[in-house]
mmCIF file of C-alpha atoms and ligand atoms in Angstrom:
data_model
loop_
_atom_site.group_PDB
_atom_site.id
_atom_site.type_symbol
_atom_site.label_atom_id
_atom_site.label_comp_id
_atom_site.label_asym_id
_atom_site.label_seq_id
_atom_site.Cartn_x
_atom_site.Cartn_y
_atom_site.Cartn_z
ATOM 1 C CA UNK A 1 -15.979 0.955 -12.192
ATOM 2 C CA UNK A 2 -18.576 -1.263 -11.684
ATOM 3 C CA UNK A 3 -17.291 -4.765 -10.550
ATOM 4 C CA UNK A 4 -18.482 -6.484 -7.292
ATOM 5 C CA UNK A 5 -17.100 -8.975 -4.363
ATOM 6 C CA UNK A 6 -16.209 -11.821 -5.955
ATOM 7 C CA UNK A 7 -15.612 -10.815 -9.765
ATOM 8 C CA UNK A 8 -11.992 -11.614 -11.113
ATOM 9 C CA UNK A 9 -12.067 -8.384 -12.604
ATOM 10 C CA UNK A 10 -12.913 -4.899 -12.841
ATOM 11 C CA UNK A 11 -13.962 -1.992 -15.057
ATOM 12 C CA UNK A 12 -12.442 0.855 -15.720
ATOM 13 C CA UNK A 13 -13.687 4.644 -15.473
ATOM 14 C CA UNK A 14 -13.985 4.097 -19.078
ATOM 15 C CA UNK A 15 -16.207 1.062 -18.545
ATOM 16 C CA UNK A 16 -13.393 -1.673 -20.021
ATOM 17 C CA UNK A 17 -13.102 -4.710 -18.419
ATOM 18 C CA UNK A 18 -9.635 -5.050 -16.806
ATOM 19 C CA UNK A 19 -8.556 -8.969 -16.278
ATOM 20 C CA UNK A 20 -6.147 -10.307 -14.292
ATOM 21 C CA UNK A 21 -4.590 -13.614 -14.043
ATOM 22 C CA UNK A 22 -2.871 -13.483 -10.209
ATOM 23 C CA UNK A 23 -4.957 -10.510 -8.594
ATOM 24 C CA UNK A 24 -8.605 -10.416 -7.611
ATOM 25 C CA UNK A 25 -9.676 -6.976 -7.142
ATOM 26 C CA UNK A 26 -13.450 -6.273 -5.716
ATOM 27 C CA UNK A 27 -14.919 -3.029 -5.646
ATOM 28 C CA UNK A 28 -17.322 -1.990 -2.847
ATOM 29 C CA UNK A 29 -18.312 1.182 -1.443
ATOM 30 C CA UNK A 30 -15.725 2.978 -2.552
ATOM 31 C CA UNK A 31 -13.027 0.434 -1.547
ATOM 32 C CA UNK A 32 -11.158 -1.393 -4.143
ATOM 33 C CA UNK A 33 -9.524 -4.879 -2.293
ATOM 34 C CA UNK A 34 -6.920 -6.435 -4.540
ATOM 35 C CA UNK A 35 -5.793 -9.790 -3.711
ATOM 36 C CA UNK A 36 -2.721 -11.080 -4.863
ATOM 37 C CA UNK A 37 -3.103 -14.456 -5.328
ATOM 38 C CA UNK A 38 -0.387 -16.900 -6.291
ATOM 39 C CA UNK A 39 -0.820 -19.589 -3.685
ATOM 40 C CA UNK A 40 1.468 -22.250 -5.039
ATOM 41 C CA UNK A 41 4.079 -19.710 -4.467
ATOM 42 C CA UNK A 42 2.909 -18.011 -1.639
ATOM 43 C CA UNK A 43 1.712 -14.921 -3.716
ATOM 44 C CA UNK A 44 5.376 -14.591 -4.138
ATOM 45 C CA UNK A 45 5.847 -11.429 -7.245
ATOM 46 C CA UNK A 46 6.934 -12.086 -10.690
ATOM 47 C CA UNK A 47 6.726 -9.518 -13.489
ATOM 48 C CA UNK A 48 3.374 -10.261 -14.204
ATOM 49 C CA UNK A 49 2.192 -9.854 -10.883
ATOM 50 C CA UNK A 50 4.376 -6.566 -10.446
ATOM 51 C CA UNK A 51 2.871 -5.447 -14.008
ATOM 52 C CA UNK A 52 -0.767 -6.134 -13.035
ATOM 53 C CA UNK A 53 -0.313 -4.480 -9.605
ATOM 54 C CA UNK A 54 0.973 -1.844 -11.411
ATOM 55 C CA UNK A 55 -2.095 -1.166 -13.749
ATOM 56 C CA UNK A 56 -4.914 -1.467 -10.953
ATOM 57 C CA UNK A 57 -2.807 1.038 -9.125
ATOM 58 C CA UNK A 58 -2.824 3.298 -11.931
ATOM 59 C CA UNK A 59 -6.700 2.347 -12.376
ATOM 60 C CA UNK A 60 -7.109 3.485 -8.966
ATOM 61 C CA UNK A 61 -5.178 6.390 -9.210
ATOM 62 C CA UNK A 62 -8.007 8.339 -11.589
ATOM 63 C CA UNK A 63 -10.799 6.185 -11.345
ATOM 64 C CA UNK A 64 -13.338 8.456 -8.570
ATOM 65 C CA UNK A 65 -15.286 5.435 -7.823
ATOM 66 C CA UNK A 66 -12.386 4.140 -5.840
ATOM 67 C CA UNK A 67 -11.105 5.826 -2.795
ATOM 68 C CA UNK A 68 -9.331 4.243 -0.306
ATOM 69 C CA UNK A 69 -7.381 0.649 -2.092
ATOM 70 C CA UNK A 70 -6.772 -2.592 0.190
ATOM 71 C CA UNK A 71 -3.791 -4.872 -0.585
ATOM 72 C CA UNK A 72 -3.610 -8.457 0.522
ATOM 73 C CA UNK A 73 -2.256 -11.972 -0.076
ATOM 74 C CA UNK A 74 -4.456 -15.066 -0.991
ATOM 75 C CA UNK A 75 -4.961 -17.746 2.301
ATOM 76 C CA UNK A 76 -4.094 -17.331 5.758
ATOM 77 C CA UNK A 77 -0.316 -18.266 5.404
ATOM 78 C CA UNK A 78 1.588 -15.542 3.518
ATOM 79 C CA UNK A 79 0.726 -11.823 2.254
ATOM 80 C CA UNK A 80 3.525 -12.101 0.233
ATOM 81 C CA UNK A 81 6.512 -14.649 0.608
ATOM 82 C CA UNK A 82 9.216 -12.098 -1.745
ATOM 83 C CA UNK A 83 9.610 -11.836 -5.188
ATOM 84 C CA UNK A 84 9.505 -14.956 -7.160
ATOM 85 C CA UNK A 85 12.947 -16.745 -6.791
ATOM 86 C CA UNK A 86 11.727 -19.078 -8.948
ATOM 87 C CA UNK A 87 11.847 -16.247 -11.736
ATOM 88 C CA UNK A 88 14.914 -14.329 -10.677
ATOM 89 C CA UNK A 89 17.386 -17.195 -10.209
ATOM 90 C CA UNK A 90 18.215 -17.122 -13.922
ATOM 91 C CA UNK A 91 18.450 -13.733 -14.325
ATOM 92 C CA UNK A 92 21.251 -11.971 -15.568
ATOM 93 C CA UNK A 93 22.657 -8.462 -13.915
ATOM 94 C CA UNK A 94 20.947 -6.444 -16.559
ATOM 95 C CA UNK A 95 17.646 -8.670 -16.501
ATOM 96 C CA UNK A 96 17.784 -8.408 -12.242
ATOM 97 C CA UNK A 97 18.231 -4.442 -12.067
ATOM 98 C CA UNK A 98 15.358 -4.419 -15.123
ATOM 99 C CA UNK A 99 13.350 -6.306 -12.233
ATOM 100 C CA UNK A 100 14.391 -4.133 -9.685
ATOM 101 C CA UNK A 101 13.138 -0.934 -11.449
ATOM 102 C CA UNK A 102 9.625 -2.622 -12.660
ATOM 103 C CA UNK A 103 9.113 -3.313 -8.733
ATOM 104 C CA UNK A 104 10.559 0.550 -7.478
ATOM 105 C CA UNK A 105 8.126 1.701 -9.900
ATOM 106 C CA UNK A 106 5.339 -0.069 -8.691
ATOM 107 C CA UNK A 107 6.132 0.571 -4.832
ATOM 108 C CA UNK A 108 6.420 4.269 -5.972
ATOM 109 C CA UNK A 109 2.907 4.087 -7.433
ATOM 110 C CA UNK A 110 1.819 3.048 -4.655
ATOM 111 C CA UNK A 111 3.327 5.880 -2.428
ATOM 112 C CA UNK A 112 2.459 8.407 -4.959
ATOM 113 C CA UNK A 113 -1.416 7.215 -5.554
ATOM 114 C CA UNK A 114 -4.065 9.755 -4.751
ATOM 115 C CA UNK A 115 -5.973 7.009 -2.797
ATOM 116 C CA UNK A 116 -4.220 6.049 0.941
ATOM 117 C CA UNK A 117 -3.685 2.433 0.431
ATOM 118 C CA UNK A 118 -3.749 0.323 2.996
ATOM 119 C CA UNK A 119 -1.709 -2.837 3.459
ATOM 120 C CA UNK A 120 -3.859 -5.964 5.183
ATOM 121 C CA UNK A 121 -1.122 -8.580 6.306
ATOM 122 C CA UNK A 122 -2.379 -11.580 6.502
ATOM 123 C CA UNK A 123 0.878 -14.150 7.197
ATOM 124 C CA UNK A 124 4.918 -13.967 6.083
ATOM 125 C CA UNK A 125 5.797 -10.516 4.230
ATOM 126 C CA UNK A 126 9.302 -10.896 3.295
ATOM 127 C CA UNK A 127 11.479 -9.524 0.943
ATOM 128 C CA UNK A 128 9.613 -7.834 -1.631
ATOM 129 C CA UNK A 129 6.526 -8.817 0.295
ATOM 130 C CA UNK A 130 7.809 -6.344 3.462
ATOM 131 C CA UNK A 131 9.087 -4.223 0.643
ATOM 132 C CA UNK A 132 5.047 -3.959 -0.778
ATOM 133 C CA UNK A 133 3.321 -3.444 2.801
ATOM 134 C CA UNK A 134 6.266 -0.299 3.307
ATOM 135 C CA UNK A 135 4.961 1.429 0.057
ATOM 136 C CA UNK A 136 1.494 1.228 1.973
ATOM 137 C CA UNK A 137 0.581 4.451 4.139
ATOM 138 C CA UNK A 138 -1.024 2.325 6.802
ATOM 139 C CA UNK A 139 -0.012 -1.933 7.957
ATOM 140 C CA UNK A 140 -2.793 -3.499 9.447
ATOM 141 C CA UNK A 141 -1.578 -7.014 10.067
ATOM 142 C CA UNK A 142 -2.880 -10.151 11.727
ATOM 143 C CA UNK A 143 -1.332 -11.916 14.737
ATOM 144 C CA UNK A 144 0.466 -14.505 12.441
ATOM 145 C CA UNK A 145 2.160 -11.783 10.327
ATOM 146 C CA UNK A 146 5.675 -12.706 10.289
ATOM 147 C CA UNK A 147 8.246 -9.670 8.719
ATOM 148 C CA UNK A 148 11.998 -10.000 7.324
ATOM 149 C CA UNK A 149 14.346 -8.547 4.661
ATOM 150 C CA UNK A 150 16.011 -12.189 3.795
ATOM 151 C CA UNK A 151 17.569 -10.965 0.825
ATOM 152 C CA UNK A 152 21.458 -11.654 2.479
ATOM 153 C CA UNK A 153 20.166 -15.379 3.027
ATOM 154 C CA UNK A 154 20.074 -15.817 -1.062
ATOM 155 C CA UNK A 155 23.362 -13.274 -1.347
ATOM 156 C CA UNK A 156 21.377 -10.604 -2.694
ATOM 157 C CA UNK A 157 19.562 -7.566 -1.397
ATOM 158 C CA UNK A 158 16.577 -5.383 -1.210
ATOM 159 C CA UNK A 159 15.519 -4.323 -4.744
ATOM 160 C CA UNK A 160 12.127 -2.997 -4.059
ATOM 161 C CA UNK A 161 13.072 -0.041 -1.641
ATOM 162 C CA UNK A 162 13.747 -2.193 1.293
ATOM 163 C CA UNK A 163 17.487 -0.490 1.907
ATOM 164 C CA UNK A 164 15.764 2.287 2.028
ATOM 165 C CA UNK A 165 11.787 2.488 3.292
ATOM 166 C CA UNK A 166 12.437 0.128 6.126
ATOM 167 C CA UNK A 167 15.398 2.578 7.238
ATOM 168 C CA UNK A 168 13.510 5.706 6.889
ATOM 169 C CA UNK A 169 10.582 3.992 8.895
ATOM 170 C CA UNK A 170 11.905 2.150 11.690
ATOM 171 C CA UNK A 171 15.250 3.934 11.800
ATOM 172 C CA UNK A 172 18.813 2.837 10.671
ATOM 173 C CA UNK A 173 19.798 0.834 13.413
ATOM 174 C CA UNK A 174 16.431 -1.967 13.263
ATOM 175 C CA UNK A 175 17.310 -1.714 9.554
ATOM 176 C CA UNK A 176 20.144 -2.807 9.437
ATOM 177 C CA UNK A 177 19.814 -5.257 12.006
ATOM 178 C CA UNK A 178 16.814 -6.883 10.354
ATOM 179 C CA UNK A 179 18.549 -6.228 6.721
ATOM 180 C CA UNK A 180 21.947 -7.890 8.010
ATOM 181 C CA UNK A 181 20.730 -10.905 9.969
ATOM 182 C CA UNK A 182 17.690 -11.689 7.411
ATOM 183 C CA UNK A 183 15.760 -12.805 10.878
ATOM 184 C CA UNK A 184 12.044 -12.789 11.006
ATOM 185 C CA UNK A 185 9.984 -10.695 13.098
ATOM 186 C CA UNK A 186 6.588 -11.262 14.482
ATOM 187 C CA UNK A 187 3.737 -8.951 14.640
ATOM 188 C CA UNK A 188 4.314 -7.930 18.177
ATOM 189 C CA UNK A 189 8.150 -7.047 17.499
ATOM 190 C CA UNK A 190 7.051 -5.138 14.120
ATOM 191 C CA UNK A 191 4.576 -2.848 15.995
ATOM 192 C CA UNK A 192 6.692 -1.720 18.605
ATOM 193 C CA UNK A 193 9.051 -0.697 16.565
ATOM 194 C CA UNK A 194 6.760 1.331 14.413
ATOM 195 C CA UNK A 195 6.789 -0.592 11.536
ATOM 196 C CA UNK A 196 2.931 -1.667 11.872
ATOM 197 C CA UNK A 197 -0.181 0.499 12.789
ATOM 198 C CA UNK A 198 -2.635 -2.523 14.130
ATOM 199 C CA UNK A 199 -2.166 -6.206 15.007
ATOM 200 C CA UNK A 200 -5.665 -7.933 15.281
ATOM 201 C CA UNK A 201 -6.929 -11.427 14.897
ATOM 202 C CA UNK A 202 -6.792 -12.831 11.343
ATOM 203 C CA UNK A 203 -10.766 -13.641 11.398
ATOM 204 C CA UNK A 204 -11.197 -9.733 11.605
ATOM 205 C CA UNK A 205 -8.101 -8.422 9.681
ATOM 206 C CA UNK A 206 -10.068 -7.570 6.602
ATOM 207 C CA UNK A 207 -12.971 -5.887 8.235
ATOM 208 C CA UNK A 208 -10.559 -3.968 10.550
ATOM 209 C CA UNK A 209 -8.992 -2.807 7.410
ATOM 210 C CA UNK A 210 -12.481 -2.300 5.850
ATOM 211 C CA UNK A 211 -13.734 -0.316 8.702
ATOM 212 C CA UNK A 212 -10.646 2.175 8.800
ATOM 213 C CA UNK A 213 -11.016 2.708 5.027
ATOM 214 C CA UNK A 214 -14.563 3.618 5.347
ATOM 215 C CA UNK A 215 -13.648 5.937 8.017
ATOM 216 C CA UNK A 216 -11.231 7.426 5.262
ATOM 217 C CA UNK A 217 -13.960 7.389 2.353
ATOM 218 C CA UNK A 218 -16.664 9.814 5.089
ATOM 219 C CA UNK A 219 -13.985 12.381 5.250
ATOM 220 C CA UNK A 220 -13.468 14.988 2.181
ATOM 221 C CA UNK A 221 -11.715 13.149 -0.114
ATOM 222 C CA UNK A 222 -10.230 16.093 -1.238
ATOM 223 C CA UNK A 223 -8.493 16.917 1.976
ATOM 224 C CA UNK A 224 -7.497 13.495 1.837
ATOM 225 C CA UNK A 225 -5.725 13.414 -1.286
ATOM 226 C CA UNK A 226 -4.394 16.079 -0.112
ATOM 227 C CA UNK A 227 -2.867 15.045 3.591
ATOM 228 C CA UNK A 228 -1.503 12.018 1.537
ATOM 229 C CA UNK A 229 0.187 14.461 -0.681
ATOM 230 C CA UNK A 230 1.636 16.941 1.710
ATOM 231 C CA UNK A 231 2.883 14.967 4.226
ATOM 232 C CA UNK A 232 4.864 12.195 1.417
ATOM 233 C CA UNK A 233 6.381 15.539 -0.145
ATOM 234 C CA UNK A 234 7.122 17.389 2.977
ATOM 235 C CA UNK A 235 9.000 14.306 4.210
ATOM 236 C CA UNK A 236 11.112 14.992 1.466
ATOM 237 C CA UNK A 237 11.921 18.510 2.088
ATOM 238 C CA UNK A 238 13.420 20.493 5.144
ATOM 239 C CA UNK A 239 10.847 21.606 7.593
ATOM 240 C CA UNK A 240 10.852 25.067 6.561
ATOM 241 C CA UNK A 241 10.421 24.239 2.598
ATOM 242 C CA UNK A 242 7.702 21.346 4.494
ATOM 243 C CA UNK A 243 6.253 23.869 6.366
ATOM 244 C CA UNK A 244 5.801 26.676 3.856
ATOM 245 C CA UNK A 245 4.200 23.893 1.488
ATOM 246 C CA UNK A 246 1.904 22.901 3.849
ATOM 247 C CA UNK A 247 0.155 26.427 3.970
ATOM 248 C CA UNK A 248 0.435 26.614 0.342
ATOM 249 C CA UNK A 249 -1.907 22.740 0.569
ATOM 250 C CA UNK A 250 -4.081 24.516 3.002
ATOM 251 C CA UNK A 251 -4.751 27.744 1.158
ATOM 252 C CA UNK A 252 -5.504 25.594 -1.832
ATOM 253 C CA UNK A 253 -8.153 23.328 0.420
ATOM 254 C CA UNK A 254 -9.895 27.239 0.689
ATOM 255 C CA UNK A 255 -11.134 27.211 -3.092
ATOM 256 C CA UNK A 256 -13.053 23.863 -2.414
ATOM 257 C CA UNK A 257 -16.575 23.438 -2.048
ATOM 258 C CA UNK A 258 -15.472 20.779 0.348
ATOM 259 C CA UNK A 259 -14.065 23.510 2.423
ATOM 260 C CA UNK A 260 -17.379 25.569 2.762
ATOM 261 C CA UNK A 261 -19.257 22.688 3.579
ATOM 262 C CA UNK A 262 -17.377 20.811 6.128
ATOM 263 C CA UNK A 263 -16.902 24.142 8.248
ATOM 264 C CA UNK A 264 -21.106 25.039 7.454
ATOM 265 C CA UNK A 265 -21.861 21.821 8.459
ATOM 266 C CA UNK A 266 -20.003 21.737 12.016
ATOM 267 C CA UNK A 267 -21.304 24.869 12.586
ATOM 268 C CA UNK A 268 -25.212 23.864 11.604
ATOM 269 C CA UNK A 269 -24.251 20.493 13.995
ATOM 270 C CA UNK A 270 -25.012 18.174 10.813
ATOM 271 C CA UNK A 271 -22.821 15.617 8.964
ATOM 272 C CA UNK A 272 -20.857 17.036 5.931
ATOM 273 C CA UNK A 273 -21.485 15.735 2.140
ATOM 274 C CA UNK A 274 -18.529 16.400 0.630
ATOM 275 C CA UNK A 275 -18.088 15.830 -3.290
ATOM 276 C CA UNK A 276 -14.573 15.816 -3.476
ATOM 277 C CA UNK A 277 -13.959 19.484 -5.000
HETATM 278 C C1 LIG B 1 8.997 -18.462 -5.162
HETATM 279 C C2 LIG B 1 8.205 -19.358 -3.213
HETATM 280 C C3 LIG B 1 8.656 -18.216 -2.496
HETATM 281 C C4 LIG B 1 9.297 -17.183 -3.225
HETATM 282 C C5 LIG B 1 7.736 -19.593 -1.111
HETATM 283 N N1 LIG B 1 7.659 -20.165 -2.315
HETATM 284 N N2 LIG B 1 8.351 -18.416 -1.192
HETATM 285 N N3 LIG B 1 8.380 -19.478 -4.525
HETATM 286 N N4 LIG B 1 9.441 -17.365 -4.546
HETATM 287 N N5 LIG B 1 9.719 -16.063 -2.653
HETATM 288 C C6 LIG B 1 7.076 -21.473 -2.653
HETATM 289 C C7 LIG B 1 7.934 -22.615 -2.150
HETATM 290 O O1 LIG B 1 8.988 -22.866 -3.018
HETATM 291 C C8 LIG B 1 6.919 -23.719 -2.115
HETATM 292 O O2 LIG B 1 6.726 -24.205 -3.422
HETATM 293 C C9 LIG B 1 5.638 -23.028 -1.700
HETATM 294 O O3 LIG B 1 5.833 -21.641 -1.987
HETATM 295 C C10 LIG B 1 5.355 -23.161 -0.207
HETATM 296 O O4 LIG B 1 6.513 -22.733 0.518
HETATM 297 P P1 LIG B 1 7.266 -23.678 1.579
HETATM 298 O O5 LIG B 1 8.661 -23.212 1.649
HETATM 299 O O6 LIG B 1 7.054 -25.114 1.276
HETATM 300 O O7 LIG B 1 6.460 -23.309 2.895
HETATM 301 P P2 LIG B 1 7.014 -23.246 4.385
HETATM 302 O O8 LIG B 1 7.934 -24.402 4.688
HETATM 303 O O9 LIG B 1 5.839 -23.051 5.258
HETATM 304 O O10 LIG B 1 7.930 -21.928 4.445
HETATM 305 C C11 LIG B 1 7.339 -20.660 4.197
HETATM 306 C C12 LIG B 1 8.454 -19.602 3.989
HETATM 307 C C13 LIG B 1 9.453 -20.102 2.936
HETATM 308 C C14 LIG B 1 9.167 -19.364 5.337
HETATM 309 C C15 LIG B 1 7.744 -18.329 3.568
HETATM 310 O O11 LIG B 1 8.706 -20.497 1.767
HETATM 311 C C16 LIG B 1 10.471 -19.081 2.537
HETATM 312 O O12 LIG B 1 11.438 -18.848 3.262
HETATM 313 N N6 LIG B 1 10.283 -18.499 1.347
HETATM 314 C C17 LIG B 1 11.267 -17.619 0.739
HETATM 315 C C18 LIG B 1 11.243 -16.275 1.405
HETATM 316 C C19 LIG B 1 12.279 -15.341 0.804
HETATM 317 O O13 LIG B 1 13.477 -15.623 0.815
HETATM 318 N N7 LIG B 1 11.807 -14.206 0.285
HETATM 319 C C20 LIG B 1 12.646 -13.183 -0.261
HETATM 320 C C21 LIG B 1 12.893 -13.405 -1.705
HETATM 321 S S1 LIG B 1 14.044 -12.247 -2.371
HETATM 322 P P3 LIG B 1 6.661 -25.782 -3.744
HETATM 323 O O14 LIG B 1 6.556 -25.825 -5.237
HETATM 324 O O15 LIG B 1 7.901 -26.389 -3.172
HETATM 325 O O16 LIG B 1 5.418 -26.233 -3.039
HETATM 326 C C22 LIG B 1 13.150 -10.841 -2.589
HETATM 327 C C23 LIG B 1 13.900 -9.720 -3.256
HETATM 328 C C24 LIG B 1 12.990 -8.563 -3.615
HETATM 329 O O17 LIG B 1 12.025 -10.745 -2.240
HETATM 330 C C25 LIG B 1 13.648 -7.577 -4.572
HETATM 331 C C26 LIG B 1 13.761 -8.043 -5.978
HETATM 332 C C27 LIG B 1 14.314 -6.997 -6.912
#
């Protein structure tokens, strides 16, 4: 994967040019930064931005040369204003739960990558835009980041996971408050209630994000895939089952070089190089 800052689009491990029309995705020391970027619309998501989303993720997914993935919105005004209502207003039932599935599979790709992606909100994330940063593991946002769940205002609701990754997040009873009312949140209200990691200026909201993911990139990226991994599933299991899985991901971090190294190198008071196996 060889594209650099700036480049509209990127190779694959296979060395094919990938092109995008409403994403720019720049590939630098290990950290792939895809910015959706739809302006005119606020880098609101149609099915082609939902689609192309969807095949960097999967790019990402294999591809070694990428560890840690970056998501954010185009200007300083939105990370993403919702799906495109532009788009969906003519849909018909079958068409809007067609929609609804290409964007759960996407947010699920997302959750389910190997790589910890981190969301960089840079403005208004509603609707499917909130719905996006939730799939993230981590929200860094800037001081102008504005959340809501609107859906109610158009007579509709979540599609993208938002009935259900907002309440499993922040609790049921912020849910449903922000999922009844539609009001917006600001940055301040969305990280004490747990639904952000960081709030920072918006001049350093991509090098915050940088810096964490290079952070993530030293450490063994096996043992990251693999805290990703274990702590998504466990979440989905009873603590026992959780628990018993857990030492099953730890034995398995044993049979890694990764393993011998990091422990050799404490002990012989040096940095670790890890190759990922
Ligand atoms: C399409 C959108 C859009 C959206 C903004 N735009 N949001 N187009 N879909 N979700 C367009 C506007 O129509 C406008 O286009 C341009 O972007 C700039 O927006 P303005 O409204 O002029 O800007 P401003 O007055 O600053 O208001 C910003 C805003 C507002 C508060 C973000 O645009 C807004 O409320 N947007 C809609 C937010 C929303 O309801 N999102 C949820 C969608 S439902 P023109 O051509 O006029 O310049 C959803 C469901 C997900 O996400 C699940 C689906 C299965």
């Amino acid at each position: 994967m060889g594209a650099s800052r700036g480049e509209a689009f990127m190779l694959t491990a296979k060395g094919e040019a990938m092109d995008f029309k409403n994403l720019r995705v720049e590939i630098e020391n290990n950290i792939a930064l895809v910015t959706i970027n739809r302006p005119e619309a606020l880098n609101a998501l149609n099915e082609s931005t939902l689609c192309e989303l969807k095949s960097a993720m999967a790019e990402f997914h294999d591809n070694e040369a990428v560890q840690v993935v970056i998501i954010t919105g185009s200007g300083k005004k939105a990370f993403v204003a919702g799906a495109d209502i532009v788009a969906m207003q003519q849909l018909s039932a079958l068409e809007a739960r067609r929609f609804s599935h290409l964007g759960h599979d996407l947010m699920r790709s997302i959750e389910t990558c190997a790589k910890p992606v981190i969301a960089a909100v840079n403005g208004f994330a509603l609707g499917g835009g909130c719905e996006l940063a939730l799939s993230c593991d981590i929200r860094i946002v800037s001081e102008n980041a504005r959340f809501s769940q609107p859906e109610v205002n158009l007579g509709v609701i979540p599609g993208f996971g938002g009935t259900q990754r907002l309440a499993r997040l922040v609790g049921k009873a912020r849910a449903l408050e922000m999922l009844l009312t539609g009001d917006m949140i600001d940055a301040e209200q969305a990280y004490q209630m747990g639904l952000v990691n960081r709030v920072v200026a918006q001049e350093a909201l991509i090098e915050t994000a940088t810096e964490m993911a290079t952070k993530i990139v030293n450490k063994g990226p096996y043992a990251v895939r693999q805290v990703k991994e274990t702590v998504r599933t466990g979440l989905e299991m009873d603590l026992d089952r959780a628990n018993q899985y857990e030492a099953e991901m730890f034995g398995l971090c044993f049979a890694t070089l990764d393993q011998k190294e990091g422990m050799l190198a404490f002990l012989e008071k040096r940095p670790a190089n890890f190759i990922g196996h």
